mmCIF file of C-alpha atoms and ligand atoms in Angstrom:
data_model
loop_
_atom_site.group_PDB
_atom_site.id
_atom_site.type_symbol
_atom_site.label_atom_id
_atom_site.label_comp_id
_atom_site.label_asym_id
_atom_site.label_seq_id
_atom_site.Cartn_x
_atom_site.Cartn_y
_atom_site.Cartn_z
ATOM 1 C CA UNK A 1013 1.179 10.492 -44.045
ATOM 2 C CA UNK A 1014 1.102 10.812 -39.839
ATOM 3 C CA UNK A 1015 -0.825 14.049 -38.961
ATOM 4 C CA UNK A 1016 1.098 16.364 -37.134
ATOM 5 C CA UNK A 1017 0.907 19.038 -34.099
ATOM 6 C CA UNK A 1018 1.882 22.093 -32.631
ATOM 7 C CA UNK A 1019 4.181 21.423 -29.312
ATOM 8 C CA UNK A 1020 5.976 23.676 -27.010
ATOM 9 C CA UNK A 1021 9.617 22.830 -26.740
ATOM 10 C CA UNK A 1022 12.327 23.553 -23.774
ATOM 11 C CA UNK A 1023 15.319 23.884 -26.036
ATOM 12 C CA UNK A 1024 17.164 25.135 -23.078
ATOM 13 C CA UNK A 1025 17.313 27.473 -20.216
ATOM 14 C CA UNK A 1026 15.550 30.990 -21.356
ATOM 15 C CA UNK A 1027 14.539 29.681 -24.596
ATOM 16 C CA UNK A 1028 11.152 27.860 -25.657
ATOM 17 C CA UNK A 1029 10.629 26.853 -29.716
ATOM 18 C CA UNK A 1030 7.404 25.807 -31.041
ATOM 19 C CA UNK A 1031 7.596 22.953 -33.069
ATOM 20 C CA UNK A 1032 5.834 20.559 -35.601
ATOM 21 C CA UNK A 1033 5.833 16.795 -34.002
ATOM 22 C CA UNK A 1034 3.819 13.622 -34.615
ATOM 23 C CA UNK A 1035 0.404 13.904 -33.341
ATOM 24 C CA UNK A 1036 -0.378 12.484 -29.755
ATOM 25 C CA UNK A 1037 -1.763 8.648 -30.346
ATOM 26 C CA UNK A 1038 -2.898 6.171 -28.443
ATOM 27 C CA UNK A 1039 -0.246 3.329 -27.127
ATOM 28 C CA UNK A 1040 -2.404 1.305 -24.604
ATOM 29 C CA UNK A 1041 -5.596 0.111 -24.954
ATOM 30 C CA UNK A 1042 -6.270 2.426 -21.939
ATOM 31 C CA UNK A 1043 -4.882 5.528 -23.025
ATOM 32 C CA UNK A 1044 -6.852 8.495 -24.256
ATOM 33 C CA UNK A 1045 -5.670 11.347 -26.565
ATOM 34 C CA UNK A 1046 -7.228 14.779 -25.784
ATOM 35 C CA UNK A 1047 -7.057 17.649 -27.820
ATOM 36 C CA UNK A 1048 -5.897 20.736 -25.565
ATOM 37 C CA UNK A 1049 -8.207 23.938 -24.912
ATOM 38 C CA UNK A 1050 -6.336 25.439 -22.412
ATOM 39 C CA UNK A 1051 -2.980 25.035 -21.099
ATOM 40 C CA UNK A 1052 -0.937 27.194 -18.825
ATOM 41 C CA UNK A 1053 3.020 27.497 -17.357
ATOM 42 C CA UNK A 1054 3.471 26.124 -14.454
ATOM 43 C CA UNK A 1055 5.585 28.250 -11.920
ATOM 44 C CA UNK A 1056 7.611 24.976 -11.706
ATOM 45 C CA UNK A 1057 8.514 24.699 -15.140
ATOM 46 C CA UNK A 1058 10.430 28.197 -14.550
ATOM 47 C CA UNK A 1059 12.706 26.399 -12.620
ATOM 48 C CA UNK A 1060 13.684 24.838 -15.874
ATOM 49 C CA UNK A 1061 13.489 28.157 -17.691
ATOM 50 C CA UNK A 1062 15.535 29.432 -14.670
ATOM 51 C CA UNK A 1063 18.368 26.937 -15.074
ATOM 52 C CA UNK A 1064 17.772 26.524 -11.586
ATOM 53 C CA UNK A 1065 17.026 22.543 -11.893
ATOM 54 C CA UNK A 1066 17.781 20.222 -14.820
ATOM 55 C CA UNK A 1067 14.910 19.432 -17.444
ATOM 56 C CA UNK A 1068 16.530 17.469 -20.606
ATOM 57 C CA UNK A 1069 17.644 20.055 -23.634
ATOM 58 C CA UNK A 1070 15.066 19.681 -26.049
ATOM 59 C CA UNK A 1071 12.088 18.189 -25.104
ATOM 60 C CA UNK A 1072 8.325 19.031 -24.232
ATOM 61 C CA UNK A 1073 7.183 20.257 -21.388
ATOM 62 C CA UNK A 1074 4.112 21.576 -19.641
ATOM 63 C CA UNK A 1075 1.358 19.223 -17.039
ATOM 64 C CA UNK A 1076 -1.061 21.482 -16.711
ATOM 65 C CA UNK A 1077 -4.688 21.248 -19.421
ATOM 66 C CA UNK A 1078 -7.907 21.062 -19.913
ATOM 67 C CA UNK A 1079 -9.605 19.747 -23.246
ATOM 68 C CA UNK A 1080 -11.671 17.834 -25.033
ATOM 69 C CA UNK A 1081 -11.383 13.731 -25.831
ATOM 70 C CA UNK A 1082 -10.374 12.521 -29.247
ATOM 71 C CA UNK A 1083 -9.941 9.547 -29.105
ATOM 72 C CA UNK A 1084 -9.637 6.432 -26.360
ATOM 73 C CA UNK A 1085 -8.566 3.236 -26.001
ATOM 74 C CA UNK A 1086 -10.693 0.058 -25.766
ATOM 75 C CA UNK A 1087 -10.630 -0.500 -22.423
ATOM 76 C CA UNK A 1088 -11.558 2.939 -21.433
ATOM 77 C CA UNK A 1089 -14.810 3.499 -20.275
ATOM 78 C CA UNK A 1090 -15.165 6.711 -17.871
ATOM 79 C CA UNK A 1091 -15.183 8.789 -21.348
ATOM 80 C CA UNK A 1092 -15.962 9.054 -24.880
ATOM 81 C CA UNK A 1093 -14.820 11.226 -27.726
ATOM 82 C CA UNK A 1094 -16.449 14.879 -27.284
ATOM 83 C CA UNK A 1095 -16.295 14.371 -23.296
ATOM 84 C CA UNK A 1096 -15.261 17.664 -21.779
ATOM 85 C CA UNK A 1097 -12.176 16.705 -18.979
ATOM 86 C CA UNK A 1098 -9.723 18.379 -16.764
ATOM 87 C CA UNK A 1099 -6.163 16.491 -16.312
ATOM 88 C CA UNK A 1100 -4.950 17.010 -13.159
ATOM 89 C CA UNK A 1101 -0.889 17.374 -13.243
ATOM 90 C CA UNK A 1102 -0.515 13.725 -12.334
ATOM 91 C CA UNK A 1103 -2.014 10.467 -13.820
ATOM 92 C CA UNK A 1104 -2.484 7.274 -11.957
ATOM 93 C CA UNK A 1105 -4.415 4.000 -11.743
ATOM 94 C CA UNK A 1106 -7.179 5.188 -10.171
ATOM 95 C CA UNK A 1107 -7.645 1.380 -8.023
ATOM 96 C CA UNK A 1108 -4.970 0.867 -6.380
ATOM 97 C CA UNK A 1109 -4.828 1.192 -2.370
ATOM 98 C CA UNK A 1110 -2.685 4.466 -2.846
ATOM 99 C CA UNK A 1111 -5.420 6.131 -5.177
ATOM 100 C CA UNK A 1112 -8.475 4.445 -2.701
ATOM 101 C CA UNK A 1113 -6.815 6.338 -0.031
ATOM 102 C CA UNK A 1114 -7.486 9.348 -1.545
ATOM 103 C CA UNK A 1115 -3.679 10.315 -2.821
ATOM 104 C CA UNK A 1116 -3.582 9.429 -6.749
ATOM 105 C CA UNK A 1117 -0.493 11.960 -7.080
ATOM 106 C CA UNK A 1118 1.956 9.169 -5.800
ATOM 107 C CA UNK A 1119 0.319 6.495 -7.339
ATOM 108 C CA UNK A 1120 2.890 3.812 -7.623
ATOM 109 C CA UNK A 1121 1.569 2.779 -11.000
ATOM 110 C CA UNK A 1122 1.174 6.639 -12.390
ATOM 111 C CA UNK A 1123 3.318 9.707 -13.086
ATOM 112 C CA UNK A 1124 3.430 13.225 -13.905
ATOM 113 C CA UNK A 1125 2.239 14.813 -17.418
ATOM 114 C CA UNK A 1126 5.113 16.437 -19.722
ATOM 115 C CA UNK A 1127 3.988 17.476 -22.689
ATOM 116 C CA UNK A 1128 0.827 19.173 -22.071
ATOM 117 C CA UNK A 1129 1.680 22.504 -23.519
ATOM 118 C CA UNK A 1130 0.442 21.044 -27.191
ATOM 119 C CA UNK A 1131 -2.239 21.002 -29.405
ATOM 120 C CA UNK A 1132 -2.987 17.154 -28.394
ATOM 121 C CA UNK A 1133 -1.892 15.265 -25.191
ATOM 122 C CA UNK A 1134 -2.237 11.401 -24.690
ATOM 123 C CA UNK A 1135 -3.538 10.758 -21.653
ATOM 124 C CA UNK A 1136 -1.888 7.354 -19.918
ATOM 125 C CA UNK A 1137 -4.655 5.443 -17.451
ATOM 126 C CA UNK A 1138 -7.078 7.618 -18.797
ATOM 127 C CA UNK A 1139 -10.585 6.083 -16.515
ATOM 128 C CA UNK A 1140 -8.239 7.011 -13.374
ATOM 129 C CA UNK A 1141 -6.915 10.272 -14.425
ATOM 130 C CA UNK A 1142 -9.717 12.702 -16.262
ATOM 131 C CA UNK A 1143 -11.931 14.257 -14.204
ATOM 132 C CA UNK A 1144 -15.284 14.628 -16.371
ATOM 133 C CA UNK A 1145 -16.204 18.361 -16.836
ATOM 134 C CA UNK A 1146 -20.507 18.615 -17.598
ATOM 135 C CA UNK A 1147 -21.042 20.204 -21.276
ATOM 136 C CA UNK A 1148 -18.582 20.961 -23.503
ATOM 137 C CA UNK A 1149 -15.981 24.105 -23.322
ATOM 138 C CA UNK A 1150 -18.511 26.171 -25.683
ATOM 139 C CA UNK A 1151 -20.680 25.824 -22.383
ATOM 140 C CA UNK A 1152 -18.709 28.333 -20.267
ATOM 141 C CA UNK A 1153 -17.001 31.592 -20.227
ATOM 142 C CA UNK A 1154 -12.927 32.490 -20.491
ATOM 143 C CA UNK A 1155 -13.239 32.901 -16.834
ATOM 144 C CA UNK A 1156 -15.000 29.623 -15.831
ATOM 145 C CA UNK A 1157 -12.575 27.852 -18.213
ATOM 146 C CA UNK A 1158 -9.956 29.375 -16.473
ATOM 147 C CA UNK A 1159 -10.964 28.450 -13.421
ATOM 148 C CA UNK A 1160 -11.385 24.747 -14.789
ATOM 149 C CA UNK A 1161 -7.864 24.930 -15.867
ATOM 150 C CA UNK A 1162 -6.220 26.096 -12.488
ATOM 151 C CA UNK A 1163 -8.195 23.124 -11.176
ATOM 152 C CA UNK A 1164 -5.518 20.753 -13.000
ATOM 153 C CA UNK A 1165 -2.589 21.901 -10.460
ATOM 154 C CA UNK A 1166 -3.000 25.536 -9.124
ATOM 155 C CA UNK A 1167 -5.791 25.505 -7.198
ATOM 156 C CA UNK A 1168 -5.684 22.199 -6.140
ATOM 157 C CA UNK A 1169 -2.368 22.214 -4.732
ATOM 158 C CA UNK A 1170 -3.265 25.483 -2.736
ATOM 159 C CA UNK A 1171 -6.139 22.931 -1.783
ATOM 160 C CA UNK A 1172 -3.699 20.698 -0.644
ATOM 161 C CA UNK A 1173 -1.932 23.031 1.177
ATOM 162 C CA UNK A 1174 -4.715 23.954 3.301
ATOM 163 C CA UNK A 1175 -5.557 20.601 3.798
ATOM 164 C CA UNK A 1176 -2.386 19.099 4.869
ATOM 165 C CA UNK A 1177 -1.799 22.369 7.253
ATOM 166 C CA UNK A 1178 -5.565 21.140 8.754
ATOM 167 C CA UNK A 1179 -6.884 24.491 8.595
ATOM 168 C CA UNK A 1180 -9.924 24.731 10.621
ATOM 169 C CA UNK A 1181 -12.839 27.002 11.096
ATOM 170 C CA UNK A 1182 -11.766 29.741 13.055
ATOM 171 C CA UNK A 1183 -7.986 29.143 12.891
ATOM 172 C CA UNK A 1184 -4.993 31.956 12.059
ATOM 173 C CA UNK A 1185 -3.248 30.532 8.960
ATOM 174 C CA UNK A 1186 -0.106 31.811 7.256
ATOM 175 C CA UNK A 1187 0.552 31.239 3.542
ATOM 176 C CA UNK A 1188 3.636 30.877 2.320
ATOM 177 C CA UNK A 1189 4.403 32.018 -1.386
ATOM 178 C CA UNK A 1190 2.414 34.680 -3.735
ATOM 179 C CA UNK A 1191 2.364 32.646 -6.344
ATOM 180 C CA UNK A 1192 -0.689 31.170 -8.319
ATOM 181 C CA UNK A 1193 -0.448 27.907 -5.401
ATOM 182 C CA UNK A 1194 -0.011 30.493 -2.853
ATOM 183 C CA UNK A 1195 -2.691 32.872 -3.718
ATOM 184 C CA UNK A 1196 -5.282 29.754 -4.142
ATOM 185 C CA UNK A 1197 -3.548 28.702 -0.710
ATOM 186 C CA UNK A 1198 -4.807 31.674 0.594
ATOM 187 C CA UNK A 1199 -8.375 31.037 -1.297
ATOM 188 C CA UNK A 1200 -8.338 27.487 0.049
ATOM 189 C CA UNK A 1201 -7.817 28.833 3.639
ATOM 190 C CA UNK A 1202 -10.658 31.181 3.287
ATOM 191 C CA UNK A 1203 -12.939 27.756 2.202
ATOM 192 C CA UNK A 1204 -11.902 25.952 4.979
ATOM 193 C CA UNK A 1205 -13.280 28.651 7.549
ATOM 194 C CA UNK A 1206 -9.415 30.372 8.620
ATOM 195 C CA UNK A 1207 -10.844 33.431 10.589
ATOM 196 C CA UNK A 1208 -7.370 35.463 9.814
ATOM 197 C CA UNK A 1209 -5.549 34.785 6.705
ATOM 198 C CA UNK A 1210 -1.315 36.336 6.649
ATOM 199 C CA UNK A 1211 -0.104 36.429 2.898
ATOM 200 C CA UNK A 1212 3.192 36.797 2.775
ATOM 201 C CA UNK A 1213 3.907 39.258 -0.650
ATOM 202 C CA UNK A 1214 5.700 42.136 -0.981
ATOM 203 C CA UNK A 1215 3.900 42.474 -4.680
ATOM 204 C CA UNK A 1216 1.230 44.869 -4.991
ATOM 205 C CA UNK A 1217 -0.706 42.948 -7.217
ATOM 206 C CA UNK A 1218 -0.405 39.497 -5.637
ATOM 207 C CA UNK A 1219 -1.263 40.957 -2.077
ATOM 208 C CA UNK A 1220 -4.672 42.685 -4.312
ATOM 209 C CA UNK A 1221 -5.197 39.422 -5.507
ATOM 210 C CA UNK A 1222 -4.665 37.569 -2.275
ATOM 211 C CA UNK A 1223 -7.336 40.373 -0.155
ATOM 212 C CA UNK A 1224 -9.336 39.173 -2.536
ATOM 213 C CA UNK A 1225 -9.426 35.805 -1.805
ATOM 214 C CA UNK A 1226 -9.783 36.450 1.962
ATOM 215 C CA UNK A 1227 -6.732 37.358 3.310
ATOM 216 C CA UNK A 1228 -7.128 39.461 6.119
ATOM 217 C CA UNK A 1229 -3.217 40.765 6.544
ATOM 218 C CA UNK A 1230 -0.534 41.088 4.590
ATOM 219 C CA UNK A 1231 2.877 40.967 5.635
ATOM 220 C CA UNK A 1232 5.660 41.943 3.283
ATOM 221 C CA UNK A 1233 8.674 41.272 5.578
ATOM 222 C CA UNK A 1234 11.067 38.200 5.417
ATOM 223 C CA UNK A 1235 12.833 35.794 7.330
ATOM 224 C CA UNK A 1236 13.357 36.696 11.174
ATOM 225 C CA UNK A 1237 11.648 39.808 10.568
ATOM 226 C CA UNK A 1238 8.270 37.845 8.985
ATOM 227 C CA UNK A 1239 8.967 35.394 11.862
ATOM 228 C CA UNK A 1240 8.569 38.472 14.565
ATOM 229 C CA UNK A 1241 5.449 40.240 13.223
ATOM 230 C CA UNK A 1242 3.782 37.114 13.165
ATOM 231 C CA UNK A 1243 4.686 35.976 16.807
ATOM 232 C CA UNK A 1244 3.477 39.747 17.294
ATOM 233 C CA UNK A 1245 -0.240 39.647 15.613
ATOM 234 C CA UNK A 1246 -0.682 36.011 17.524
ATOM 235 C CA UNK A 1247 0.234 37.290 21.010
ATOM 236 C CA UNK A 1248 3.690 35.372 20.781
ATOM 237 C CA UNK A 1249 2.293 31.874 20.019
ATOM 238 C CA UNK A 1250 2.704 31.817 16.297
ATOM 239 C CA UNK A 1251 0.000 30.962 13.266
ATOM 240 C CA UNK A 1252 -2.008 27.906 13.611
ATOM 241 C CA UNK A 1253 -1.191 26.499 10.706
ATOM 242 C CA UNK A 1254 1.161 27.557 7.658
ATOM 243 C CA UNK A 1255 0.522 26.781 3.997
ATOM 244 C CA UNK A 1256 4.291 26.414 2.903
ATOM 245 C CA UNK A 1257 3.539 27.387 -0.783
ATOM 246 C CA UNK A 1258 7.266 28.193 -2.185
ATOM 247 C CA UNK A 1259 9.624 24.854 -1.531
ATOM 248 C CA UNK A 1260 12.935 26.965 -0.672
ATOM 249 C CA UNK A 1261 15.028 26.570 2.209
ATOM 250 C CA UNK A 1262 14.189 30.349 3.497
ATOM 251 C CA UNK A 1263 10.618 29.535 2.900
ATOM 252 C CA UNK A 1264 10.854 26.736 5.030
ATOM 253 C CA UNK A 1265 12.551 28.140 8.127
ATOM 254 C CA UNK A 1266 10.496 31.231 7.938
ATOM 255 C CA UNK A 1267 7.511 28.185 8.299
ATOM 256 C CA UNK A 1268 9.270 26.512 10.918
ATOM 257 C CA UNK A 1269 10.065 29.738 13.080
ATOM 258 C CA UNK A 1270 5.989 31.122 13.051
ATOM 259 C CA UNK A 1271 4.052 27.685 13.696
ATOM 260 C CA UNK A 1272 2.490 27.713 16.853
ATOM 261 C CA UNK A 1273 3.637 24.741 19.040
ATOM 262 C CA UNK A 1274 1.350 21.495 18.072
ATOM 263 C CA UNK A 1275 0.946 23.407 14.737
ATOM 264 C CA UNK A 1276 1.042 21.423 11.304
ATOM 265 C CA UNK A 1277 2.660 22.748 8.081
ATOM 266 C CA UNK A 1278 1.296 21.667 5.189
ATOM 267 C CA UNK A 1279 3.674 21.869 2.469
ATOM 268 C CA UNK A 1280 3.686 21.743 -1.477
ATOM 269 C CA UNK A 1281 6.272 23.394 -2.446
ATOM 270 C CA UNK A 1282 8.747 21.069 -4.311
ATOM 271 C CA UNK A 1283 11.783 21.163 -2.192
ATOM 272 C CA UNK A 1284 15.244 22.605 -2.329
ATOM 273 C CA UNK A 1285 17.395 22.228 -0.302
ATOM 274 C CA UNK A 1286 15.428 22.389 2.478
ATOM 275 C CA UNK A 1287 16.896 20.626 6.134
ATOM 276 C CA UNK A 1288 14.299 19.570 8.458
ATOM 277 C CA UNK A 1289 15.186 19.614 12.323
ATOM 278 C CA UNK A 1290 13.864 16.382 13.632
ATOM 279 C CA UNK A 1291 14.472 17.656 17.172
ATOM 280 C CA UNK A 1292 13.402 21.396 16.733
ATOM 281 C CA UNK A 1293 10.254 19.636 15.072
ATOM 282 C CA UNK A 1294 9.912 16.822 18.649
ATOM 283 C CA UNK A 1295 9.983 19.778 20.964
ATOM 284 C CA UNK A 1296 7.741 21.762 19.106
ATOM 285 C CA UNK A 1297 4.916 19.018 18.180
ATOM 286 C CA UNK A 1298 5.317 20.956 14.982
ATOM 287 C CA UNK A 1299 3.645 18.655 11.775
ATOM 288 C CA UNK A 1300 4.822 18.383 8.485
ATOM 289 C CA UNK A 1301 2.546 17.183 5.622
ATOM 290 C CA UNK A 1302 2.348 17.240 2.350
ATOM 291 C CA UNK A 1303 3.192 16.657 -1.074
ATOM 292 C CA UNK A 1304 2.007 16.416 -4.517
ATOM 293 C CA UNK A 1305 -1.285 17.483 -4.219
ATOM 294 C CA UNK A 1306 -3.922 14.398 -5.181
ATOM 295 C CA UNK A 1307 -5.511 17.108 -7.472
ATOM 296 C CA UNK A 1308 -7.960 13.960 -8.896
ATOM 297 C CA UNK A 1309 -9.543 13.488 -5.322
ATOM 298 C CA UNK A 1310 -10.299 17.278 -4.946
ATOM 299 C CA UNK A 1311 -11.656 17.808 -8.312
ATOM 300 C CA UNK A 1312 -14.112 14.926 -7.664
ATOM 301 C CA UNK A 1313 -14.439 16.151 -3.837
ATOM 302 C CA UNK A 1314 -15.614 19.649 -4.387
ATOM 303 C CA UNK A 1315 -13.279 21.487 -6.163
ATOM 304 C CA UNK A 1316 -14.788 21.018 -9.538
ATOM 305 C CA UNK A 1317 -18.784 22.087 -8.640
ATOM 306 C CA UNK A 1318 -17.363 25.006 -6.860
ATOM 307 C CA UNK A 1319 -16.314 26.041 -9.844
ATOM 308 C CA UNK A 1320 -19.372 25.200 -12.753
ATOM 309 C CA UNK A 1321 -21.582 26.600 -9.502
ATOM 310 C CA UNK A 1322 -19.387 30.217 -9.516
ATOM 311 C CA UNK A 1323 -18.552 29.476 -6.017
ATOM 312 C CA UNK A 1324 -14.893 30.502 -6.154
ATOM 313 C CA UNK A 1325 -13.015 31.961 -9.213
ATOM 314 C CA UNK A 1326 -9.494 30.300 -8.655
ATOM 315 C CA UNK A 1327 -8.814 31.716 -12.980
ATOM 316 C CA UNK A 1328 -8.126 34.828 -11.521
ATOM 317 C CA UNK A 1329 -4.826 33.840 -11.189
ATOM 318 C CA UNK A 1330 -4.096 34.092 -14.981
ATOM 319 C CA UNK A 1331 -3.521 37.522 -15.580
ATOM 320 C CA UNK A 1332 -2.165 37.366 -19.315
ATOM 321 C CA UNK A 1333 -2.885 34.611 -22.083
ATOM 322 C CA UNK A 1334 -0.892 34.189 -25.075
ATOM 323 C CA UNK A 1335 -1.378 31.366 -28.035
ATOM 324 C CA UNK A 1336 1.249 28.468 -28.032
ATOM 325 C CA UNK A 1337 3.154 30.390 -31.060
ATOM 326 C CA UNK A 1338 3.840 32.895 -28.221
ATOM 327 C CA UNK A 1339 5.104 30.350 -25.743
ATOM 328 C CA UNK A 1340 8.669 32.053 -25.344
ATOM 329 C CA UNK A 1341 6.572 35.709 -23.700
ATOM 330 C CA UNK A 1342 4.298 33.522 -21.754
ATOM 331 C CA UNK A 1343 7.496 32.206 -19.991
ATOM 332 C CA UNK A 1344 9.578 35.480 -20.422
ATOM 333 C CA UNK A 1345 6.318 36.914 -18.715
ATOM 334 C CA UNK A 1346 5.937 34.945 -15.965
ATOM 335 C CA UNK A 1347 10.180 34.786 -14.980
ATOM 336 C CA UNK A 1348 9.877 38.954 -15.191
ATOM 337 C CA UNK A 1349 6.973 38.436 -12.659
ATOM 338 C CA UNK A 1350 4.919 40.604 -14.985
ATOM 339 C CA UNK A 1351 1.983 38.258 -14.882
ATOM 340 C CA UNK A 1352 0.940 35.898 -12.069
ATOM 341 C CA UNK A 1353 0.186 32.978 -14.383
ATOM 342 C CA UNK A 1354 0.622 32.596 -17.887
ATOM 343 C CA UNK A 1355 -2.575 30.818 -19.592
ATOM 344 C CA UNK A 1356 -1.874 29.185 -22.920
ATOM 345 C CA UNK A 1357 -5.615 29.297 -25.199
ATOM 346 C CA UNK A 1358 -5.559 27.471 -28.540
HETATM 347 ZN ZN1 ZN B 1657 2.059 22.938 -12.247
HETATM 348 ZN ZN1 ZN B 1658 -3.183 3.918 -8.099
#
């Protein structure tokens, strides 16, 4: 008789299941099959719930866990069963001049995880994918682990935000989205020495959440209006760099119309529909960067021992957990905007 486990299902839009499926197995000699501690919903995967973009009717879903190994392949040799590891949202080779450079997210030989909202997970490429995590889970508190988790996607794509924008010390940076990205955006900026910090939320917890992360202002106004107050609090020039958190077309513009000339946007946000001016962009020196955020190469870069050394406490962003039975609130939850992120514990 196979063994069995509990996975989330996307049965269609507005409705999760939880159901009983084969057990996650090894299918390459270097896979790995980790058994799930935490997992979370994504604010992407709304856009599935939403009905907003397509996901296939009945099928698992979630990219975002941490766990613990059960099992690997025999070529794997980064990690052994009992290893503590966080998988960041994409897998990839780990070798290859694309993951050398630094961006393992577009890895031409990796992908994106989709079934991560389960008991078990198999892990594809697994020595260029897990990022080794000291101890084991019984070594930390809910909020460290939480923190570990949001260091799968969340946190490192705010990362990458801040990164592509090229914050520097003493720069004014705008974020773009109160979100989880966006709020660890904002928490990114403050890391990278931003001297003023503009969260755009008209939420009162996310702008709490964000002042606590170091933003200095918060503006709640949108479009032309967001464009004006921030040409006003940067004597007309505009924000030195923008963290384009949210991926929609009014996001976007509102980014384009408060850069400051020679500016870069760094953007991860997955897009839609948004229309880049090439010429408004020329005249403007304006950058554009970004992507899907290498979350590997910022776990291993700092990201991770800030957060076993308590040096930022990106978990904050989970403000409710359920247990995989209750995946349909989670989700329900996080599409009401009742909770900022949605953390999964099994
Ligand atoms: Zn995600
Ligand atoms: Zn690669």
């Amino acid at each position: 008789m196979s063994e069995t486990m509990k996975a989330a299902f996307f049965v269609e839009p507005g409705k999760m299941a939880v159901e009983e499926v084969p057990k996650a197995r090894l299918e390459k000699d270097d896979d790995a099959v980790v058994r799930v501690v935490r997992a979370c919903v994504c604010g992407s995967d709304l856009w599935y719930f939403r009905g907003l973009s397509g996901h296939p009717k009945h099928s698992q879903i979630g990219h975002e866990s941490i766990g613990v190994v059960e099992e690997v392949g025999p070529e794997v040799t980064s990690v052994k069963p009992g290893d503590f590891v966080v998988l960041p949202f994409p897998y990839s080779c780990g070798k290859c001049p694309v993951c050398k450079a630094g961006f393992e997210s577009v890895c031409p030989h990796g992908g994106y995880f989709g079934a991560s909202q389960a008991e078990y997970v198999r892990v594809p490429e697994a020595d260029g994918t897990v990022v080794k995590v000291p101890g084991s889970p019984e070594d930390y508190d809910d909020a460290t682990l939480a923190s570990l988790l949001s260091i799968a996607d969340v946190m490192s794509t705010g990362y990458h935000a801040a990164v592509s924008a090229e914050v520097k010390p003493g720069d004014t940076a705008v974020v773009m989205g109160d979100g989880a990205v966006g709020l660890c955006g904002v928490l990114s900026a403050h890391m990278l020495g931003a001297k003023r910090i503009i969260a755009m939320s008209r939420h009162k917890d996310r702008a709490a959440l964000a002042r606590e992360f170091g933003a200095t202002d918060i503006v709640a106004e949108r479009d032309q209006a967001a464009i004006d107050k921030v040409l006003e609090m940067t004597g007309g020039y505009g924000a030195d760099a923008v963290l384009e958190c949210v991926g929609s077309k009014q996001s976007f513009d509102t980014a384009i119309g408060l850069i400051r000339r020679g500016g870069v946007i760094g953007r991860v946000g997955l897009p839609h529909d948004v229309e880049i001016s090439a010429e408004g962009t020329f005249y403007g020196n304006i950058g554009i960067k970004g992507g899907p955020a290498p979350v590997r190469h910022y776990d291993l870069n700092g990201l991770l021992d800030a957060v076993v050394n308590h040096e930022i406490n990106p978990g904050r962003v989970f403000t409710a957990e359920y247990d995989l039975d209750h995946i349909q609130d989670a989700y329900e939850a996080m599409d009401q905007r009742k909770v900022i992120k949605a953390l999964i514990r099994f």
